[in-house]
Amino acid sequence: MNLNTITEVKRPGSADQIGQWRDGYAWLAGGTWLFSEPQIRHQHADRPRWARLDSAHCDSRRAGNRRDLLRRRSPCLQGPADWRAVPLFRDCIDAFLMSFKIWNAATVGGNICMSLPAGAMISLTAALEGVCTLWPRDGQPRTLPVVDFVTGNHKNVLQKGELLRSIHLPARALSRRYAMRQMSLTRLGRSAALLVGTVNDGGTDFVLTITASTPRPVQLRFAKMPSAEELRHAINEQLPGDGYFQDVHGSARYKRHLTYYLAEQIRAELA
Amino acid sequence: MSKFEVNGHLYAAEPQPGQCLRTFLRDLEVFGVKKGCDAGDCGACTVWIDGKPFHSCLVPAFRGEGRKITTIEGLAKDGKLHPLQQAFHDAQAFQCGFCAAGMIMTTASAAFDEAHKADLPHALKGNLCRCTGYRSIHDALQGKSNIEEDVAGQACGASLPNPFTDAILTGKARYTMDVAMEGMLHLKVLRSPHAHARITRIDRSRAQAVPGVIAVYTWEDLPRRLFSSALHEDHLVDPDDTYMLDNVARFAGQRIAAVVAESEGAAEAGCRALKVDYEILPAVFDPVEAMEPGAPILHNKEDVVGANGNIFCTLQGEIGDVAKGFREADAVHEMTYSTSRVQHVHLETHGSIAWKGDDNRWHVRTSSQAPFAVRTKLAYLMGVPTRDLHVFTERVGGGFGGKQEMVSEDLALFAAMKLGRPVKWEWTREEEFHGATTRHQMTTKVRIGARKDGTLTALDVHVVSNTGAYGGHGSETLGAAMGAPLAVYRCDNKKGVGHAVYTNMVPAGGFRGYGASQTTFAIECALEELGRLLGIDPFTMRRRNVVKPGDNIESIWKEPSDSHFGSYGITECLDIVERELAKGNGIGKPDGEEWAEGTGVALAMLDCGPPTEHRSGAEMTLLADGTYHLAVGSSEMGNGITTAHMQIAASIMGVRASAIDIINSDTDRAPYDTGTFASTGTVVAGKAVHQTAEAMREDILDFACRHTGAPRDTCRLDSDAVVCGNKRIALSDLFAAGTKVGHRFAVSRKAYLSPRTIAFNVQGVRLAVHRVTGEIRILHSVHAADIGVPINPMQCRGQLDGAVAMGYGWALTENMVYEEGHMVNPQLRNYRIPAFADTPRTDIFFADTHDLIGPLGAKSQGECGINPVAPAIGNALVDAVGVRFAHLPFTPDRIYTKLAAKP
């Protein structure tokens, strides 16, 4: 939709071509979310402006650029034979509520920066232990895990004007076995729960990433494959009963139930 | 200036900084690019950029610079339809047609490869259609043709294509907003943030200072005339409880002030700059609470409600002796059922354009199901004679009852009259949820008793309907709720009490099924429960009790009714559905013991037309070339009524349907018609067309008889000629002969609605439900309809496909969620109308009936198909898991909650 509160578009070739960052500025990635809702928030500042810069690249070796990631359906990404988690890209892309036409425009970084509980690129990159590189307006680039980048529904650690520059996926994570489960209230709808488990050969170092059912990604790590009881206990330890995300795409109670159920399915599959 | 290439044409233009490509293209008058949601959910605005499909509403316009943009207008080459356009033509893969451009631009793109075609649920995630139920779209993608040839004398009963097909599929058909006008102003409204508040002060100074703002209107500027936005022939059935702009807001979303500006952006800025002081009033959202003493009162005017507090309307009655009936019962079931508030989501939003013409009259181009009723209301509100007003539609993108409401015309006309310039008010999708109407939320307590053999002895219902802040359609929907769903079963003792109650919710209005949907859900579920108590199967239970010719057709009142069986096909419908479900479709339940399987059935009865007045006129003339012109007031909003009317006229005249040139839905160019709603398009307007065509035939034969001197009984029409004895005269020659002697070959007839014939629908469902996740999968969906002779079988099937799909949406996916009167999910990604993936393909059958009341044996067909869907699903669920789900919608989280609580 038209965002009539926008008064100027800047199209810099690099981030430093934007001088002083002012209230009302926002980086524009694919724009598929920004243009999907009225953005009155940009209006309270004086003369809101945009700067356009592609906000994210997936820097994983040979992983291709962001557009290839989203555009190509099957296989959406190729990797060496020992990158066994590569099909997870496709699984997570299919978990998007939105259509393949959106994939033509949307970016991985934009999805992460939007920081929706059901952001499927958050699920993907958090599960594959991605690390964000952020460019603050002042100072040196900083890095932090994707799982810590998102802090809540539509909330993340980005400071004013800060840019998500890249997400690095370690080859180590891409080489692990994985299992993924997703459920939504409607067929192919927005995820009510999206869980991914990864594990090393030999069943050590089981990592369970819980997304969509929680306001932010939650990651559980086990030195060895837990029992069903241990898994449930660990979920309860890290996720109190009120730690689930309630919205029109599922009640918190239901999402908690799904989390237990899908987590156990993943555990059983990878065990 | 930036350069854009659109459909091979170069444009130099500068988009606004925050402009999306969709509006930028429309500013270039490329109107094939539609707006359904403006948020990337519906896909109606899909265009190609360098050959790749994008939702143009999400693409910043500046990113189109220097790229090759292709829209639906650029798809046909050298006057030849693109193969996908041809496929949509042959399958008639649209009804209103508003989604068609986006569907075609998506599926015709190179990106839509074999993998996409093999997985349509995924591939069509980004394209919504509210009319078709996607079956005809699926047909188009499979290369299936659904149309027949237009043969003279065989128009009735033929699956003829929509006469505007090519225009719709090439983007040339003009929907309400698809015009550009010199000097057009734009209107936007500020809507109330409060569910109940009195405006104490409005400071408009900052709004008036916004560059581009021309005028600001508040309640102080508008005529202080009470009216109802609901549209009916008899305006007295709806309460006059609404002002165009009021100093009291009674629901969150009510319009507070209108700002008119040179651009939409300026009008929006003006709305934001308005400073309104409110005195917040206590609000009530639940109709039961609203009836209690001490509840906040919404309408404190004697002329609106009187002494009943918030109860707008109470209907009650009893036939026989219900207490005695329950004493005679061997089994009694009692339960409270409730249905949810849902929105029509016609893909074209509301909107109107008003201007003063060269004829010094006021013209209103609008998206309405009832332009004549709009004209009457506008004349009253503006204090002008109806002859000074011209209200019309061109092509309307869906209605479903949502456009049986005057919600956009009044302010646009008022502003145009004040300012002397054309004024356009186009609604957003979000406004549809906040400010248009919804289905009435109803809660129905049913008590029902029967003897051991299943014979009903007593039926008692108590209905509470939440009519929201304004009462339009409140009493009529309640009447429908207390009518056919109770009358469909023979029972000596019936009783009912119903209240329509004001609350501080968005007003409810007319919606396909119109009140009967809500109580059909309750009663069909209750009948099933009673059958389960007695150990009687659902089909036997219904056959034993369903009303038959010769029975009194009565619900809870003994007054004579004008409902009458012009035909009777319910037993055949039940037989068909029972047979098909037994036969199965080979689709088994998913593997795993978590999946439970169940089968359910429900029926619905429809009085074909409203109990209140409804009338329609038609005019027909013979043209100089020997073809005909037909003018009928009835509106087309995608229901196919235009095609049906052409077919009715053509079948009387013995010509091809294409020999009938038709105009409708225009107060200047067609005779009066109450409106296309309440299942009247065929049985009232169709009757007017039928009678008019018969009069036309008689007029031609009479003249031919006089002209030739041949005996009248030797004169007959023969396609484009008249045969008199052994003479054959071309109609064009006859016309010329008539002109010489001043004979005009023009006739007109009017039709009224009485008696009302009766139609039936039966839905059967087999489904699987996952005991752990609550997921429901529809395995088999069967629908049988008793609609008399299908004038256009393809269209009738399409209407049923759409109605059944809408029923699935109501039952499974749609839900308007509120917090303190504020809707929290007013976007299509959060309010889910069925997508392709959600919509099972339904096997549709027609009972072989010929109606003696409806024109050419036809009955109503578009409305009632929705009604048995939700109860059939509920009945299948109880069959699968033994738990009754009595409240819509059946979403997995609700299913889970109830199954988890099961002991």
Short mmCIF file of C-alpha atoms in Angstrom, two decimals, chain B residues 308-589:
data_model
loop_
_atom_site.label_atom_id
_atom_site.label_comp_id
_atom_site.label_asym_id
_atom_site.label_seq_id
_atom_site.Cartn_x
_atom_site.Cartn_y
_atom_site.Cartn_z
CA ASN B 308 -36.68 -1.86 25.82
CA GLY B 309 -33.23 -0.62 26.66
CA ASN B 310 -30.80 -2.21 24.26
CA ILE B 311 -33.24 -4.77 22.91
CA PHE B 312 -33.94 -3.58 19.42
CA CYS B 313 -36.37 -6.32 18.55
CA THR B 314 -38.01 -9.33 20.13
CA LEU B 315 -39.74 -12.03 18.13
CA GLN B 316 -41.63 -14.82 19.80
CA GLY B 317 -44.37 -17.29 19.17
CA GLU B 318 -45.66 -20.75 19.88
CA ILE B 319 -47.67 -23.26 17.94
CA GLY B 320 -49.23 -26.24 19.70
CA ASP B 321 -48.16 -26.84 23.27
CA VAL B 322 -44.43 -27.20 23.71
CA ALA B 323 -44.65 -28.28 27.36
CA LYS B 324 -46.97 -31.08 26.36
CA GLY B 325 -44.71 -31.99 23.47
CA PHE B 326 -41.74 -32.46 25.76
CA ARG B 327 -43.84 -34.63 28.09
CA GLU B 328 -44.58 -36.88 25.11
CA ALA B 329 -40.91 -37.12 24.14
CA ASP B 330 -38.85 -40.24 24.75
CA ALA B 331 -35.63 -38.32 24.36
CA VAL B 332 -34.80 -34.67 24.79
CA HIS B 333 -31.63 -32.83 23.81
CA GLU B 334 -30.75 -29.40 25.05
CA MET B 335 -27.65 -27.41 24.27
CA THR B 336 -26.51 -23.88 23.52
CA TYR B 337 -24.83 -23.29 20.17
CA SER B 338 -23.10 -20.17 19.00
CA THR B 339 -21.84 -18.80 15.73
CA SER B 340 -19.13 -16.27 15.08
CA ARG B 341 -18.95 -12.82 13.59
CA VAL B 342 -17.50 -12.96 10.10
CA GLN B 343 -16.94 -10.49 7.29
CA HIS B 344 -17.96 -10.75 3.65
CA VAL B 345 -14.53 -9.96 2.24
CA HIS B 346 -15.83 -9.21 -1.23
CA LEU B 347 -12.55 -8.67 -2.98
CA GLU B 348 -13.51 -5.23 -4.22
CA THR B 349 -13.83 -2.97 -1.20
CA HIS B 350 -16.64 -0.46 -0.84
CA GLY B 351 -16.26 2.81 -2.64
CA SER B 352 -18.13 5.53 -4.50
CA ILE B 353 -17.44 8.40 -6.83
CA ALA B 354 -19.91 11.29 -6.94
CA TRP B 355 -20.00 14.28 -9.28
CA LYS B 356 -22.24 16.83 -10.92
CA GLY B 357 -22.92 16.09 -14.56
CA ASP B 358 -23.42 18.37 -17.54
CA ASP B 359 -27.11 17.66 -17.07
CA ASN B 360 -26.91 19.46 -13.69
CA ARG B 361 -27.79 16.25 -11.91
CA TRP B 362 -25.79 14.30 -9.37
CA HIS B 363 -24.21 11.06 -10.44
CA VAL B 364 -22.99 8.38 -8.06
CA ARG B 365 -20.88 5.53 -9.38
CA THR B 366 -20.81 2.89 -6.70
CA SER B 367 -20.27 -0.67 -5.63
CA SER B 368 -23.72 -1.71 -4.52
CA GLN B 369 -26.24 -4.52 -4.64
CA ALA B 370 -29.12 -2.04 -4.64
CA PRO B 371 -28.54 1.27 -6.49
CA PHE B 372 -32.23 2.18 -6.53
CA ALA B 373 -32.56 1.86 -2.78
CA VAL B 374 -29.36 3.90 -2.44
CA ARG B 375 -30.89 6.60 -4.60
CA THR B 376 -33.98 6.75 -2.40
CA LYS B 377 -31.89 7.09 0.76
CA LEU B 378 -29.55 9.67 -0.75
CA ALA B 379 -32.50 11.75 -1.91
CA TYR B 380 -33.89 11.71 1.61
CA LEU B 381 -30.57 12.51 3.29
CA MET B 382 -29.56 15.30 0.92
CA GLY B 383 -33.07 16.69 0.57
CA VAL B 384 -33.15 16.46 -3.22
CA PRO B 385 -35.71 14.79 -5.49
CA THR B 386 -34.77 11.34 -6.76
CA ARG B 387 -34.99 12.61 -10.36
CA ASP B 388 -31.89 14.71 -9.67
CA LEU B 389 -29.90 11.64 -8.70
CA HIS B 390 -28.37 8.97 -10.86
CA VAL B 391 -26.93 5.96 -9.05
CA PHE B 392 -25.32 3.12 -10.95
CA THR B 393 -22.79 0.35 -10.90
CA GLU B 394 -20.59 -0.74 -13.74
CA ARG B 395 -18.82 -3.93 -12.69
CA VAL B 396 -18.96 -4.87 -8.99
CA GLY B 397 -16.34 -7.08 -7.38
CA GLY B 398 -18.45 -9.24 -5.10
CA GLY B 399 -21.17 -8.48 -2.57
CA PHE B 400 -22.45 -11.42 -0.50
CA GLY B 401 -24.78 -9.04 1.36
CA GLY B 402 -22.05 -6.60 2.32
CA LYS B 403 -23.19 -4.22 -0.39
CA GLN B 404 -26.82 -4.32 0.70
CA GLU B 405 -25.69 -1.36 2.75
CA MET B 406 -25.18 2.30 2.01
CA VAL B 407 -21.87 3.02 3.66
CA SER B 408 -19.79 4.90 1.09
CA GLU B 409 -22.21 6.81 -1.13
CA ASP B 410 -23.52 9.39 1.31
CA LEU B 411 -20.32 11.20 2.28
CA ALA B 412 -18.94 11.15 -1.26
CA LEU B 413 -22.14 12.74 -2.57
CA PHE B 414 -22.38 15.22 0.27
CA ALA B 415 -18.83 16.42 -0.36
CA ALA B 416 -19.36 16.57 -4.12
CA MET B 417 -22.49 18.69 -3.62
CA LYS B 418 -20.64 21.03 -1.27
CA LEU B 419 -17.52 21.36 -3.34
CA GLY B 420 -18.81 21.04 -6.89
CA ARG B 421 -15.99 18.69 -7.84
CA PRO B 422 -15.93 14.92 -8.28
CA VAL B 423 -15.26 13.17 -4.97
CA LYS B 424 -14.01 9.63 -4.62
CA TRP B 425 -14.06 7.56 -1.46
CA GLU B 426 -12.30 4.23 -1.79
CA TRP B 427 -12.24 2.02 1.29
CA THR B 428 -9.21 0.13 2.50
CA ARG B 429 -9.36 -3.55 3.40
CA GLU B 430 -8.85 -2.67 7.05
CA GLU B 431 -11.83 -0.31 6.92
CA GLU B 432 -13.97 -3.18 5.68
CA PHE B 433 -13.36 -4.96 8.96
CA HIS B 434 -13.70 -1.88 11.17
CA GLY B 435 -16.42 0.03 9.43
CA ALA B 436 -18.55 -2.19 7.19
CA THR B 437 -20.99 -4.80 8.43
CA THR B 438 -20.58 -8.43 9.47
CA ARG B 439 -22.67 -11.51 9.92
CA HIS B 440 -24.75 -11.34 13.13
CA GLN B 441 -23.18 -13.27 15.95
CA MET B 442 -25.98 -15.40 17.37
CA THR B 443 -26.29 -17.70 20.33
CA THR B 444 -29.07 -20.26 20.10
CA LYS B 445 -30.29 -22.47 22.87
CA VAL B 446 -32.15 -25.43 21.44
CA ARG B 447 -34.35 -27.88 23.26
CA ILE B 448 -35.71 -30.61 21.06
CA GLY B 449 -37.64 -33.78 21.83
CA ALA B 450 -38.77 -36.85 19.88
CA ARG B 451 -40.48 -40.15 20.30
CA LYS B 452 -38.57 -43.43 20.03
CA ASP B 453 -39.18 -43.63 16.30
CA GLY B 454 -37.60 -40.22 15.80
CA THR B 455 -40.80 -38.23 15.30
CA LEU B 456 -40.32 -34.76 16.72
CA THR B 457 -42.72 -33.79 19.48
CA ALA B 458 -41.37 -30.43 20.58
CA LEU B 459 -38.88 -27.79 19.51
CA ASP B 460 -38.00 -24.77 21.58
CA VAL B 461 -35.35 -22.23 20.60
CA HIS B 462 -34.03 -19.15 22.29
CA VAL B 463 -31.96 -16.86 20.11
CA VAL B 464 -29.86 -13.88 21.09
CA SER B 465 -28.51 -11.90 18.16
CA ASN B 466 -25.80 -9.30 18.56
CA THR B 467 -26.77 -6.60 16.09
CA GLY B 468 -23.93 -4.33 17.12
CA ALA B 469 -24.14 -0.57 17.41
CA TYR B 470 -26.81 -0.08 14.74
CA GLY B 471 -29.83 -2.17 14.03
CA GLY B 472 -29.94 -2.46 10.23
CA HIS B 473 -30.95 -6.00 9.23
CA GLY B 474 -31.33 -6.83 12.93
CA SER B 475 -35.01 -7.71 12.87
CA GLU B 476 -34.97 -9.23 9.39
CA THR B 477 -32.09 -11.57 10.13
CA LEU B 478 -33.73 -12.51 13.40
CA GLY B 479 -36.93 -13.24 11.51
CA ALA B 480 -34.99 -15.44 9.10
CA ALA B 481 -33.27 -17.15 12.02
CA MET B 482 -36.65 -17.94 13.57
CA GLY B 483 -38.16 -18.93 10.22
CA ALA B 484 -37.06 -21.58 7.72
CA PRO B 485 -34.64 -23.46 10.01
CA LEU B 486 -37.58 -24.19 12.31
CA ALA B 487 -40.20 -24.53 9.62
CA VAL B 488 -38.22 -27.20 7.78
CA TYR B 489 -39.28 -29.84 10.30
CA ARG B 490 -42.81 -31.00 10.93
CA CYS B 491 -43.51 -30.74 14.61
CA ASP B 492 -46.80 -29.96 16.24
CA ASN B 493 -45.29 -28.04 19.08
CA LYS B 494 -42.77 -25.30 18.42
CA LYS B 495 -41.84 -22.29 20.40
CA GLY B 496 -39.25 -19.58 20.03
CA VAL B 497 -38.05 -16.36 21.56
CA GLY B 498 -35.44 -14.21 19.88
CA HIS B 499 -33.86 -10.90 20.74
CA ALA B 500 -31.76 -8.66 18.53
CA VAL B 501 -29.68 -6.58 20.88
CA TYR B 502 -27.63 -3.43 20.51
CA THR B 503 -24.03 -3.60 21.72
CA ASN B 504 -20.93 -1.48 21.16
CA MET B 505 -19.71 -3.82 18.45
CA VAL B 506 -19.32 -3.11 14.74
CA PRO B 507 -22.84 -3.26 13.27
CA ALA B 508 -23.96 -6.54 11.81
CA GLY B 509 -25.74 -6.60 8.47
CA GLY B 510 -26.91 -8.84 5.68
CA PHE B 511 -24.70 -11.78 4.80
CA ARG B 512 -25.35 -14.73 2.49
CA GLY B 513 -27.62 -17.04 4.46
CA TYR B 514 -29.04 -14.07 6.36
CA GLY B 515 -29.77 -15.20 9.91
CA ALA B 516 -30.92 -18.64 8.81
CA SER B 517 -27.30 -19.80 8.65
CA GLN B 518 -26.90 -19.23 12.37
CA THR B 519 -29.91 -21.17 13.59
CA THR B 520 -29.51 -23.84 10.91
CA PHE B 521 -26.19 -24.56 12.57
CA ALA B 522 -27.85 -24.91 15.98
CA ILE B 523 -30.88 -26.92 14.91
CA GLU B 524 -29.06 -29.27 12.55
CA CYS B 525 -26.53 -30.05 15.26
CA ALA B 526 -29.29 -30.53 17.82
CA LEU B 527 -31.26 -32.84 15.54
CA GLU B 528 -28.12 -34.93 15.12
CA GLU B 529 -27.67 -35.17 18.88
CA LEU B 530 -31.28 -36.21 19.29
CA GLY B 531 -30.80 -38.91 16.64
CA ARG B 532 -27.72 -40.14 18.50
CA LEU B 533 -29.72 -40.36 21.73
CA LEU B 534 -32.33 -42.44 19.94
CA GLY B 535 -29.90 -44.49 17.88
CA ILE B 536 -31.42 -43.26 14.62
CA ASP B 537 -29.18 -42.44 11.68
CA PRO B 538 -29.07 -38.86 10.45
CA PHE B 539 -30.74 -39.48 7.11
CA THR B 540 -33.66 -41.36 8.64
CA MET B 541 -34.03 -38.69 11.29
CA ARG B 542 -34.32 -36.01 8.63
CA ARG B 543 -36.55 -37.96 6.25
CA ARG B 544 -38.93 -38.73 9.08
CA ASN B 545 -39.38 -35.13 10.06
CA VAL B 546 -38.76 -32.92 7.07
CA VAL B 547 -41.73 -30.91 5.88
CA LYS B 548 -43.66 -32.29 2.88
CA PRO B 549 -46.11 -30.82 0.36
CA GLY B 550 -49.45 -30.57 2.10
CA ASP B 551 -47.92 -29.83 5.48
CA ASN B 552 -48.24 -26.46 7.08
CA ILE B 553 -45.00 -24.65 6.42
CA GLU B 554 -44.73 -22.88 9.72
CA SER B 555 -42.16 -22.14 12.33
CA ILE B 556 -43.57 -20.60 15.51
CA TRP B 557 -46.42 -18.56 14.11
CA LYS B 558 -49.81 -19.64 12.89
CA GLU B 559 -50.37 -16.73 10.51
CA PRO B 560 -50.83 -17.77 6.88
CA SER B 561 -47.60 -17.64 4.93
CA ASP B 562 -46.92 -17.04 1.25
CA SER B 563 -44.24 -19.75 1.21
CA HIS B 564 -45.37 -22.49 -1.10
CA PHE B 565 -43.83 -25.58 -2.64
CA GLY B 566 -43.46 -24.76 -6.33
CA SER B 567 -41.41 -27.96 -6.41
CA TYR B 568 -40.04 -30.38 -3.85
CA GLY B 569 -36.62 -31.96 -3.99
CA ILE B 570 -35.38 -32.49 -0.46
CA THR B 571 -35.83 -36.26 -0.43
CA GLU B 572 -33.89 -36.53 -3.65
CA CYS B 573 -31.12 -34.35 -2.18
CA LEU B 574 -30.91 -36.56 0.91
CA ASP B 575 -30.79 -39.66 -1.28
CA ILE B 576 -27.98 -38.21 -3.38
CA VAL B 577 -25.82 -37.24 -0.44
CA GLU B 578 -26.39 -40.55 1.33
CA ARG B 579 -25.54 -42.45 -1.84
CA GLU B 580 -22.40 -40.44 -2.57
CA LEU B 581 -21.07 -40.65 0.97
CA ALA B 582 -21.67 -44.40 0.96
CA LYS B 583 -19.98 -44.74 -2.39
CA GLY B 584 -17.02 -42.71 -1.18
CA ASN B 585 -14.36 -41.02 -3.25
CA GLY B 586 -11.42 -43.27 -2.52
CA ILE B 587 -9.70 -40.78 -0.24
CA GLY B 588 -8.89 -42.47 3.03
CA LYS B 589 -7.96 -40.92 6.32
#
